[in-house]
């Protein structure tokens, strides 16, 4: 089971350091530590992951590979717009293309971690 943690933090250097430490731990212990996606601000996150794109991710989770037309039909959207959103989600790594051109969400669990703190 693949997992993904999406994190929003302005301290991207610390997050990269943690990701490197997690990779080393996984390498040394041979266990899967999950995958991560980092956004520097909530605006960057919401700019790339709209409600319609989340709908695509949810529709694909656990369904296996689908063609874009089939996905669009299942969520009641225009094929062309779904294709644009799919392209963006593939670039982010939230969904993947199979060798035969279908798309799927490989993550059984996606966790979004956003921490907002009062300005000093």
mmCIF file of N, CA and C in Angstrom:
data_model
loop_
_atom_site.group_PDB
_atom_site.id
_atom_site.type_symbol
_atom_site.label_atom_id
_atom_site.label_comp_id
_atom_site.label_asym_id
_atom_site.label_seq_id
_atom_site.Cartn_x
_atom_site.Cartn_y
_atom_site.Cartn_z
ATOM 1 N N UNK A 1 0.844 -1.178 0.000
ATOM 2 C CA UNK A 1 0.000 0.000 0.000
ATOM 3 C C UNK A 1 0.892 1.245 0.000
ATOM 4 N N UNK A 2 0.729 2.080 -1.009
ATOM 5 C CA UNK A 2 1.486 3.323 -1.091
ATOM 6 C C UNK A 2 0.741 4.434 -0.361
ATOM 7 N N UNK A 3 1.513 5.270 0.324
ATOM 8 C CA UNK A 3 0.938 6.393 1.050
ATOM 9 C C UNK A 3 1.620 7.684 0.614
ATOM 10 N N UNK A 4 0.902 8.786 0.731
ATOM 11 C CA UNK A 4 1.430 10.091 0.366
ATOM 12 C C UNK A 4 1.082 11.087 1.455
ATOM 13 N N UNK A 5 2.056 11.888 1.855
ATOM 14 C CA UNK A 5 1.839 12.986 2.780
ATOM 15 C C UNK A 5 2.118 14.280 2.034
ATOM 16 N N UNK A 6 1.133 15.156 2.003
ATOM 17 C CA UNK A 6 1.287 16.466 1.394
ATOM 18 C C UNK A 6 1.477 17.462 2.521
ATOM 19 N N UNK A 7 2.578 18.200 2.477
ATOM 20 C CA UNK A 7 2.925 19.117 3.549
ATOM 21 C C UNK A 7 3.020 20.537 3.016
ATOM 22 N N UNK A 8 2.520 21.473 3.805
ATOM 23 C CA UNK A 8 2.671 22.885 3.493
ATOM 24 C C UNK A 8 3.488 23.522 4.600
ATOM 25 N N UNK A 9 4.641 24.069 4.215
ATOM 26 C CA UNK A 9 5.515 24.691 5.193
ATOM 27 C C UNK A 9 6.407 25.705 4.508
ATOM 28 N N UNK A 10 6.656 26.811 5.180
ATOM 29 C CA UNK A 10 7.569 27.801 4.618
ATOM 30 C C UNK A 10 9.017 27.394 4.839
ATOM 31 N N UNK A 11 9.252 26.483 5.758
ATOM 32 C CA UNK A 11 10.612 26.008 6.028
ATOM 33 C C UNK A 11 10.908 24.795 5.149
ATOM 34 N N UNK A 12 11.008 25.020 3.843
ATOM 35 C CA UNK A 12 11.195 23.925 2.899
ATOM 36 C C UNK A 12 12.544 23.245 3.060
ATOM 37 N N UNK A 13 13.544 23.959 3.533
ATOM 38 C CA UNK A 13 14.867 23.327 3.720
ATOM 39 C C UNK A 13 14.802 22.244 4.807
ATOM 40 N N UNK A 14 14.113 22.560 5.902
ATOM 41 C CA UNK A 14 13.969 21.575 6.979
ATOM 42 C C UNK A 14 13.183 20.368 6.488
ATOM 43 N N UNK A 15 12.161 20.613 5.680
ATOM 44 C CA UNK A 15 11.365 19.509 5.134
ATOM 45 C C UNK A 15 12.195 18.635 4.211
ATOM 46 N N UNK A 16 13.043 19.242 3.404
ATOM 47 C CA UNK A 16 13.924 18.459 2.539
ATOM 48 C C UNK A 16 14.930 17.658 3.355
ATOM 49 N N UNK A 17 15.447 18.258 4.425
ATOM 50 C CA UNK A 17 16.361 17.534 5.307
ATOM 51 C C UNK A 17 15.671 16.315 5.919
ATOM 52 N N UNK A 18 14.421 16.503 6.379
ATOM 53 C CA UNK A 18 13.655 15.398 6.963
ATOM 54 C C UNK A 18 13.412 14.307 5.927
ATOM 55 N N UNK A 19 13.090 14.711 4.709
ATOM 56 C CA UNK A 19 12.855 13.731 3.644
ATOM 57 C C UNK A 19 14.129 12.930 3.373
ATOM 58 N N UNK A 20 15.263 13.598 3.395
ATOM 59 C CA UNK A 20 16.537 12.902 3.210
ATOM 60 C C UNK A 20 16.811 11.916 4.335
ATOM 61 N N UNK A 21 16.511 12.318 5.567
ATOM 62 C CA UNK A 21 16.685 11.427 6.710
ATOM 63 C C UNK A 21 15.754 10.221 6.616
ATOM 64 N N UNK A 22 14.513 10.463 6.180
ATOM 65 C CA UNK A 22 13.555 9.368 6.004
ATOM 66 C C UNK A 22 14.036 8.390 4.939
ATOM 67 N N UNK A 23 14.605 8.929 3.861
ATOM 68 C CA UNK A 23 15.117 8.077 2.792
ATOM 69 C C UNK A 23 16.262 7.204 3.305
ATOM 70 N N UNK A 24 17.159 7.787 4.058
ATOM 71 C CA UNK A 24 18.292 7.032 4.607
ATOM 72 C C UNK A 24 17.799 5.949 5.559
ATOM 73 N N UNK A 25 16.835 6.291 6.413
ATOM 74 C CA UNK A 25 16.274 5.303 7.340
ATOM 75 C C UNK A 25 15.622 4.162 6.577
ATOM 76 N N UNK A 26 14.880 4.484 5.527
ATOM 77 C CA UNK A 26 14.239 3.442 4.724
ATOM 78 C C UNK A 26 15.285 2.567 4.049
ATOM 79 N N UNK A 27 16.337 3.172 3.572
ATOM 80 C CA UNK A 27 17.414 2.435 2.909
ATOM 81 C C UNK A 27 18.094 1.475 3.895
ATOM 82 N N UNK A 28 18.348 1.959 5.095
ATOM 83 C CA UNK A 28 19.043 1.152 6.098
ATOM 84 C C UNK A 28 18.160 0.040 6.653
ATOM 85 N N UNK A 29 16.879 0.299 6.802
ATOM 86 C CA UNK A 29 15.988 -0.673 7.422
ATOM 87 C C UNK A 29 15.150 -1.450 6.418
ATOM 88 N N UNK A 30 15.230 -1.052 5.157
ATOM 89 C CA UNK A 30 14.536 -1.786 4.106
ATOM 90 C C UNK A 30 13.028 -1.638 4.101
ATOM 91 N N UNK A 31 12.503 -0.676 4.820
ATOM 92 C CA UNK A 31 11.050 -0.511 4.879
ATOM 93 C C UNK A 31 10.573 0.698 4.099
ATOM 94 N N UNK A 32 9.385 0.608 3.600
ATOM 95 C CA UNK A 32 8.757 1.708 2.871
ATOM 96 C C UNK A 32 8.319 2.776 3.856
ATOM 97 N N UNK A 33 8.727 4.009 3.629
ATOM 98 C CA UNK A 33 8.415 5.114 4.534
ATOM 99 C C UNK A 33 7.330 6.037 3.995
ATOM 100 N N UNK A 34 6.758 5.706 2.853
ATOM 101 C CA UNK A 34 5.757 6.576 2.258
ATOM 102 C C UNK A 34 6.428 7.617 1.366
ATOM 103 N N UNK A 35 5.607 8.384 0.704
ATOM 104 C CA UNK A 35 6.104 9.415 -0.206
ATOM 105 C C UNK A 35 5.567 10.759 0.238
ATOM 106 N N UNK A 36 6.211 11.833 -0.233
ATOM 107 C CA UNK A 36 5.779 13.150 0.203
ATOM 108 C C UNK A 36 5.772 14.135 -0.954
ATOM 109 N N UNK A 37 4.946 15.150 -0.784
ATOM 110 C CA UNK A 37 4.826 16.245 -1.732
ATOM 111 C C UNK A 37 4.804 17.514 -0.895
ATOM 112 N N UNK A 38 5.626 18.487 -1.261
ATOM 113 C CA UNK A 38 5.808 19.681 -0.444
ATOM 114 C C UNK A 38 5.347 20.928 -1.191
ATOM 115 N N UNK A 39 4.573 21.758 -0.495
ATOM 116 C CA UNK A 39 4.183 23.067 -0.994
ATOM 117 C C UNK A 39 4.655 24.095 0.014
ATOM 118 N N UNK A 40 5.175 25.216 -0.484
ATOM 119 C CA UNK A 40 5.717 26.235 0.408
ATOM 120 C C UNK A 40 4.625 27.056 1.104
ATOM 121 N N UNK A 41 3.494 27.227 0.434
ATOM 122 C CA UNK A 41 2.400 28.010 1.020
ATOM 123 C C UNK A 41 1.055 27.351 0.718
ATOM 124 N N UNK A 42 0.041 27.641 1.527
ATOM 125 C CA UNK A 42 -1.295 27.142 1.203
ATOM 126 C C UNK A 42 -1.772 27.645 -0.166
ATOM 127 N N UNK A 43 -1.400 28.880 -0.537
ATOM 128 C CA UNK A 43 -1.796 29.416 -1.840
ATOM 129 C C UNK A 43 -1.239 28.563 -2.976
ATOM 130 N N UNK A 44 0.004 28.111 -2.838
ATOM 131 C CA UNK A 44 0.587 27.242 -3.867
ATOM 132 C C UNK A 44 -0.159 25.911 -3.920
ATOM 133 N N UNK A 45 -0.502 25.382 -2.766
ATOM 134 C CA UNK A 45 -1.235 24.124 -2.692
ATOM 135 C C UNK A 45 -2.587 24.258 -3.376
ATOM 136 N N UNK A 46 -3.389 25.259 -2.963
ATOM 137 C CA UNK A 46 -4.731 25.423 -3.510
ATOM 138 C C UNK A 46 -4.698 25.877 -4.965
ATOM 139 N N UNK A 47 -3.612 26.511 -5.383
ATOM 140 C CA UNK A 47 -3.474 26.898 -6.777
ATOM 141 C C UNK A 47 -3.276 25.712 -7.701
ATOM 142 N N UNK A 48 -2.664 24.661 -7.193
ATOM 143 C CA UNK A 48 -2.401 23.467 -8.007
ATOM 144 C C UNK A 48 -3.426 22.361 -7.787
ATOM 145 N N UNK A 49 -4.039 22.324 -6.617
ATOM 146 C CA UNK A 49 -4.969 21.239 -6.287
ATOM 147 C C UNK A 49 -6.358 21.793 -5.994
ATOM 148 N N UNK A 50 -7.074 22.095 -7.052
ATOM 149 C CA UNK A 50 -8.431 22.631 -6.936
ATOM 150 C C UNK A 50 -9.398 21.532 -6.487
ATOM 151 N N UNK A 51 -10.605 21.937 -6.179
ATOM 152 C CA UNK A 51 -11.638 20.975 -5.778
ATOM 153 C C UNK A 51 -11.901 19.966 -6.894
ATOM 154 N N UNK A 52 -11.894 20.413 -8.139
ATOM 155 C CA UNK A 52 -12.134 19.500 -9.265
ATOM 156 C C UNK A 52 -10.996 18.494 -9.426
ATOM 157 N N UNK A 53 -9.783 18.918 -9.152
ATOM 158 C CA UNK A 53 -8.650 17.979 -9.231
ATOM 159 C C UNK A 53 -8.698 16.966 -8.102
ATOM 160 N N UNK A 54 -9.114 17.412 -6.900
ATOM 161 C CA UNK A 54 -9.286 16.470 -5.795
ATOM 162 C C UNK A 54 -10.363 15.452 -6.128
ATOM 163 N N UNK A 55 -11.398 15.907 -6.811
ATOM 164 C CA UNK A 55 -12.474 15.010 -7.218
ATOM 165 C C UNK A 55 -11.918 13.894 -8.114
ATOM 166 N N UNK A 56 -10.996 14.239 -8.987
ATOM 167 C CA UNK A 56 -10.368 13.243 -9.863
ATOM 168 C C UNK A 56 -9.562 12.248 -9.046
ATOM 169 N N UNK A 57 -8.775 12.755 -8.112
ATOM 170 C CA UNK A 57 -7.969 11.861 -7.265
ATOM 171 C C UNK A 57 -8.878 10.893 -6.513
ATOM 172 N N UNK A 58 -9.928 11.418 -5.901
ATOM 173 C CA UNK A 58 -10.859 10.563 -5.141
ATOM 174 C C UNK A 58 -11.541 9.540 -6.048
ATOM 175 N N UNK A 59 -11.914 9.969 -7.253
ATOM 176 C CA UNK A 59 -12.587 9.059 -8.179
ATOM 177 C C UNK A 59 -11.663 7.929 -8.627
ATOM 178 N N UNK A 60 -10.363 8.182 -8.656
ATOM 179 C CA UNK A 60 -9.409 7.168 -9.109
ATOM 180 C C UNK A 60 -8.926 6.249 -7.986
ATOM 181 N N UNK A 61 -8.966 6.719 -6.758
ATOM 182 C CA UNK A 61 -8.452 5.905 -5.653
ATOM 183 C C UNK A 61 -9.162 4.564 -5.583
ATOM 184 N N UNK A 62 -8.375 3.500 -5.656
ATOM 185 C CA UNK A 62 -8.891 2.147 -5.484
ATOM 186 C C UNK A 62 -9.666 1.586 -6.659
ATOM 187 N N UNK A 63 -9.765 2.309 -7.771
ATOM 188 C CA UNK A 63 -10.557 1.830 -8.906
ATOM 189 C C UNK A 63 -9.723 1.095 -9.944
ATOM 190 N N UNK A 64 -8.426 1.239 -9.883
ATOM 191 C CA UNK A 64 -7.604 0.642 -10.922
ATOM 192 C C UNK A 64 -7.505 1.577 -12.115
ATOM 193 N N UNK A 65 -6.717 1.207 -13.106
ATOM 194 C CA UNK A 65 -6.484 2.079 -14.265
ATOM 195 C C UNK A 65 -7.751 2.337 -15.092
ATOM 196 N N UNK A 66 -7.931 3.604 -15.487
ATOM 197 C CA UNK A 66 -9.061 4.022 -16.316
ATOM 198 C C UNK A 66 -8.551 4.863 -17.483
ATOM 199 N N UNK A 67 -9.323 4.914 -18.549
ATOM 200 C CA UNK A 67 -9.022 5.872 -19.602
ATOM 201 C C UNK A 67 -9.672 7.193 -19.212
ATOM 202 N N UNK A 68 -9.140 8.306 -19.733
ATOM 203 C CA UNK A 68 -9.637 9.629 -19.346
ATOM 204 C C UNK A 68 -11.117 9.781 -19.677
ATOM 205 N N UNK A 69 -11.551 9.284 -20.805
ATOM 206 C CA UNK A 69 -12.959 9.400 -21.194
ATOM 207 C C UNK A 69 -13.863 8.706 -20.167
ATOM 208 N N UNK A 70 -13.448 7.540 -19.716
ATOM 209 C CA UNK A 70 -14.226 6.792 -18.713
ATOM 210 C C UNK A 70 -14.275 7.561 -17.390
ATOM 211 N N UNK A 71 -13.137 8.143 -17.002
ATOM 212 C CA UNK A 71 -13.087 8.949 -15.781
ATOM 213 C C UNK A 71 -14.013 10.148 -15.896
ATOM 214 N N UNK A 72 -13.926 10.862 -17.011
ATOM 215 C CA UNK A 72 -14.758 12.047 -17.215
ATOM 216 C C UNK A 72 -16.244 11.696 -17.137
ATOM 217 N N UNK A 73 -16.614 10.600 -17.750
ATOM 218 C CA UNK A 73 -18.014 10.165 -17.719
ATOM 219 C C UNK A 73 -18.448 9.855 -16.283
ATOM 220 N N UNK A 74 -17.562 9.204 -15.520
ATOM 221 C CA UNK A 74 -17.942 8.804 -14.155
ATOM 222 C C UNK A 74 -18.111 9.990 -13.206
ATOM 223 N N UNK A 75 -17.430 11.113 -13.489
ATOM 224 C CA UNK A 75 -17.565 12.281 -12.613
ATOM 225 C C UNK A 75 -18.411 13.388 -13.250
ATOM 226 N N UNK A 76 -18.926 13.123 -14.451
ATOM 227 C CA UNK A 76 -19.840 14.069 -15.096
ATOM 228 C C UNK A 76 -19.189 15.348 -15.566
ATOM 229 N N UNK A 77 -17.967 15.245 -16.090
ATOM 230 C CA UNK A 77 -17.253 16.429 -16.565
ATOM 231 C C UNK A 77 -16.838 16.270 -18.016
ATOM 232 N N UNK A 78 -16.502 17.383 -18.649
ATOM 233 C CA UNK A 78 -16.025 17.435 -20.021
ATOM 234 C C UNK A 78 -14.667 16.737 -20.144
ATOM 235 N N UNK A 79 -14.531 15.885 -21.153
ATOM 236 C CA UNK A 79 -13.302 15.108 -21.334
ATOM 237 C C UNK A 79 -12.077 16.013 -21.488
ATOM 238 N N UNK A 80 -12.232 17.082 -22.228
ATOM 239 C CA UNK A 80 -11.094 17.972 -22.463
ATOM 240 C C UNK A 80 -10.584 18.599 -21.170
ATOM 241 N N UNK A 81 -11.488 19.058 -20.332
ATOM 242 C CA UNK A 81 -11.098 19.677 -19.045
ATOM 243 C C UNK A 81 -10.504 18.634 -18.095
ATOM 244 N N UNK A 82 -11.076 17.454 -18.087
ATOM 245 C CA UNK A 82 -10.527 16.383 -17.252
ATOM 246 C C UNK A 82 -9.118 16.039 -17.722
ATOM 247 N N UNK A 83 -8.914 15.999 -19.029
ATOM 248 C CA UNK A 83 -7.588 15.708 -19.572
ATOM 249 C C UNK A 83 -6.566 16.748 -19.111
ATOM 250 N N UNK A 84 -6.950 18.029 -19.095
ATOM 251 C CA UNK A 84 -6.061 19.090 -18.606
ATOM 252 C C UNK A 84 -5.718 18.884 -17.131
ATOM 253 N N UNK A 85 -6.737 18.571 -16.331
ATOM 254 C CA UNK A 85 -6.508 18.341 -14.904
ATOM 255 C C UNK A 85 -5.656 17.096 -14.671
ATOM 256 N N UNK A 86 -5.893 16.058 -15.454
ATOM 257 C CA UNK A 86 -5.095 14.832 -15.338
ATOM 258 C C UNK A 86 -3.629 15.134 -15.622
ATOM 259 N N UNK A 87 -3.367 15.919 -16.649
ATOM 260 C CA UNK A 87 -1.980 16.277 -16.980
ATOM 261 C C UNK A 87 -1.298 16.963 -15.786
ATOM 262 N N UNK A 88 -2.009 17.899 -15.148
ATOM 263 C CA UNK A 88 -1.458 18.605 -13.983
ATOM 264 C C UNK A 88 -1.224 17.646 -12.816
ATOM 265 N N UNK A 89 -2.142 16.728 -12.595
ATOM 266 C CA UNK A 89 -2.003 15.772 -11.486
ATOM 267 C C UNK A 89 -0.877 14.775 -11.734
ATOM 268 N N UNK A 90 -0.661 14.398 -12.976
ATOM 269 C CA UNK A 90 0.464 13.517 -13.312
ATOM 270 C C UNK A 90 1.777 14.254 -13.047
ATOM 271 N N UNK A 91 1.850 15.535 -13.439
ATOM 272 C CA UNK A 91 3.056 16.330 -13.186
ATOM 273 C C UNK A 91 3.378 16.413 -11.699
ATOM 274 N N UNK A 92 2.352 16.526 -10.868
ATOM 275 C CA UNK A 92 2.550 16.592 -9.416
ATOM 276 C C UNK A 92 2.889 15.231 -8.813
ATOM 277 N N UNK A 93 2.536 14.159 -9.505
ATOM 278 C CA UNK A 93 2.787 12.823 -8.983
ATOM 279 C C UNK A 93 1.637 12.241 -8.190
ATOM 280 N N UNK A 94 0.482 12.892 -8.198
ATOM 281 C CA UNK A 94 -0.676 12.377 -7.466
ATOM 282 C C UNK A 94 -1.366 11.238 -8.198
ATOM 283 N N UNK A 95 -1.264 11.244 -9.509
ATOM 284 C CA UNK A 95 -1.751 10.117 -10.291
ATOM 285 C C UNK A 95 -0.655 9.728 -11.277
ATOM 286 N N UNK A 96 -0.755 8.530 -11.796
ATOM 287 C CA UNK A 96 0.269 8.010 -12.705
ATOM 288 C C UNK A 96 -0.375 7.443 -13.952
ATOM 289 N N UNK A 97 0.393 7.453 -15.039
ATOM 290 C CA UNK A 97 -0.045 6.820 -16.276
ATOM 291 C C UNK A 97 0.528 5.418 -16.322
ATOM 292 N N UNK A 98 -0.276 4.484 -16.764
ATOM 293 C CA UNK A 98 0.187 3.106 -16.940
ATOM 294 C C UNK A 98 0.836 2.995 -18.318
ATOM 295 N N UNK A 99 1.582 1.922 -18.567
ATOM 296 C CA UNK A 99 2.229 1.764 -19.871
ATOM 297 C C UNK A 99 1.253 1.796 -21.053
ATOM 298 N N UNK A 100 0.003 1.405 -20.831
ATOM 299 C CA UNK A 100 -0.969 1.421 -21.931
ATOM 300 C C UNK A 100 -1.745 2.738 -22.026
ATOM 301 N N UNK A 101 -1.310 3.779 -21.265
ATOM 302 C CA UNK A 101 -1.910 5.106 -21.376
ATOM 303 C C UNK A 101 -3.076 5.384 -20.452
ATOM 304 N N UNK A 102 -3.446 4.422 -19.633
ATOM 305 C CA UNK A 102 -4.527 4.657 -18.670
ATOM 306 C C UNK A 102 -3.961 5.440 -17.487
ATOM 307 N N UNK A 103 -4.838 5.909 -16.625
ATOM 308 C CA UNK A 103 -4.412 6.664 -15.443
ATOM 309 C C UNK A 103 -4.939 5.986 -14.197
ATOM 310 N N UNK A 104 -4.184 6.169 -13.113
ATOM 311 C CA UNK A 104 -4.596 5.604 -11.832
ATOM 312 C C UNK A 104 -3.994 6.410 -10.699
ATOM 313 N N UNK A 105 -4.626 6.319 -9.541
ATOM 314 C CA UNK A 105 -4.071 6.904 -8.325
ATOM 315 C C UNK A 105 -3.430 5.755 -7.548
ATOM 316 N N UNK A 106 -2.101 5.784 -7.400
ATOM 317 C CA UNK A 106 -1.434 4.661 -6.742
ATOM 318 C C UNK A 106 -1.490 4.703 -5.219
ATOM 319 N N UNK A 107 -2.054 5.769 -4.670
ATOM 320 C CA UNK A 107 -2.023 5.946 -3.221
ATOM 321 C C UNK A 107 -3.330 5.493 -2.563
ATOM 322 N N UNK A 108 -3.208 4.575 -1.626
ATOM 323 C CA UNK A 108 -4.369 4.123 -0.860
ATOM 324 C C UNK A 108 -4.690 5.112 0.250
ATOM 325 N N UNK A 109 -3.682 5.900 0.653
ATOM 326 C CA UNK A 109 -3.857 6.843 1.751
ATOM 327 C C UNK A 109 -3.115 8.127 1.408
ATOM 328 N N UNK A 110 -3.829 9.255 1.467
ATOM 329 C CA UNK A 110 -3.228 10.572 1.236
ATOM 330 C C UNK A 110 -3.538 11.430 2.453
ATOM 331 N N UNK A 111 -2.494 11.965 3.049
ATOM 332 C CA UNK A 111 -2.626 12.790 4.248
ATOM 333 C C UNK A 111 -2.134 14.191 3.916
ATOM 334 N N UNK A 112 -2.931 15.211 4.252
ATOM 335 C CA UNK A 112 -2.543 16.599 4.033
ATOM 336 C C UNK A 112 -2.210 17.214 5.384
ATOM 337 N N UNK A 113 -1.001 17.766 5.498
ATOM 338 C CA UNK A 113 -0.516 18.336 6.743
ATOM 339 C C UNK A 113 -0.292 19.838 6.534
ATOM 340 N N UNK A 114 -1.160 20.649 7.156
ATOM 341 C CA UNK A 114 -1.045 22.096 7.045
ATOM 342 C C UNK A 114 -1.030 22.677 8.451
ATOM 343 N N UNK A 115 -0.024 23.445 8.726
ATOM 344 C CA UNK A 115 0.114 24.041 10.059
ATOM 345 C C UNK A 115 0.115 25.554 9.898
ATOM 346 N N UNK A 116 -0.858 26.229 10.505
ATOM 347 C CA UNK A 116 -0.912 27.681 10.473
ATOM 348 C C UNK A 116 -0.584 28.219 11.858
ATOM 349 N N UNK A 117 0.298 29.205 11.875
ATOM 350 C CA UNK A 117 0.754 29.736 13.155
ATOM 351 C C UNK A 117 0.551 31.250 13.157
ATOM 352 N N UNK A 118 0.220 31.782 14.313
ATOM 353 C CA UNK A 118 0.043 33.215 14.467
ATOM 354 C C UNK A 118 1.339 33.929 14.102
ATOM 355 N N UNK A 119 1.222 35.012 13.336
ATOM 356 C CA UNK A 119 2.399 35.788 12.950
ATOM 357 C C UNK A 119 3.008 36.437 14.186
ATOM 358 N N UNK A 120 4.323 36.493 14.189
ATOM 359 C CA UNK A 120 5.017 37.081 15.352
ATOM 360 C C UNK A 120 5.051 38.587 15.266
#
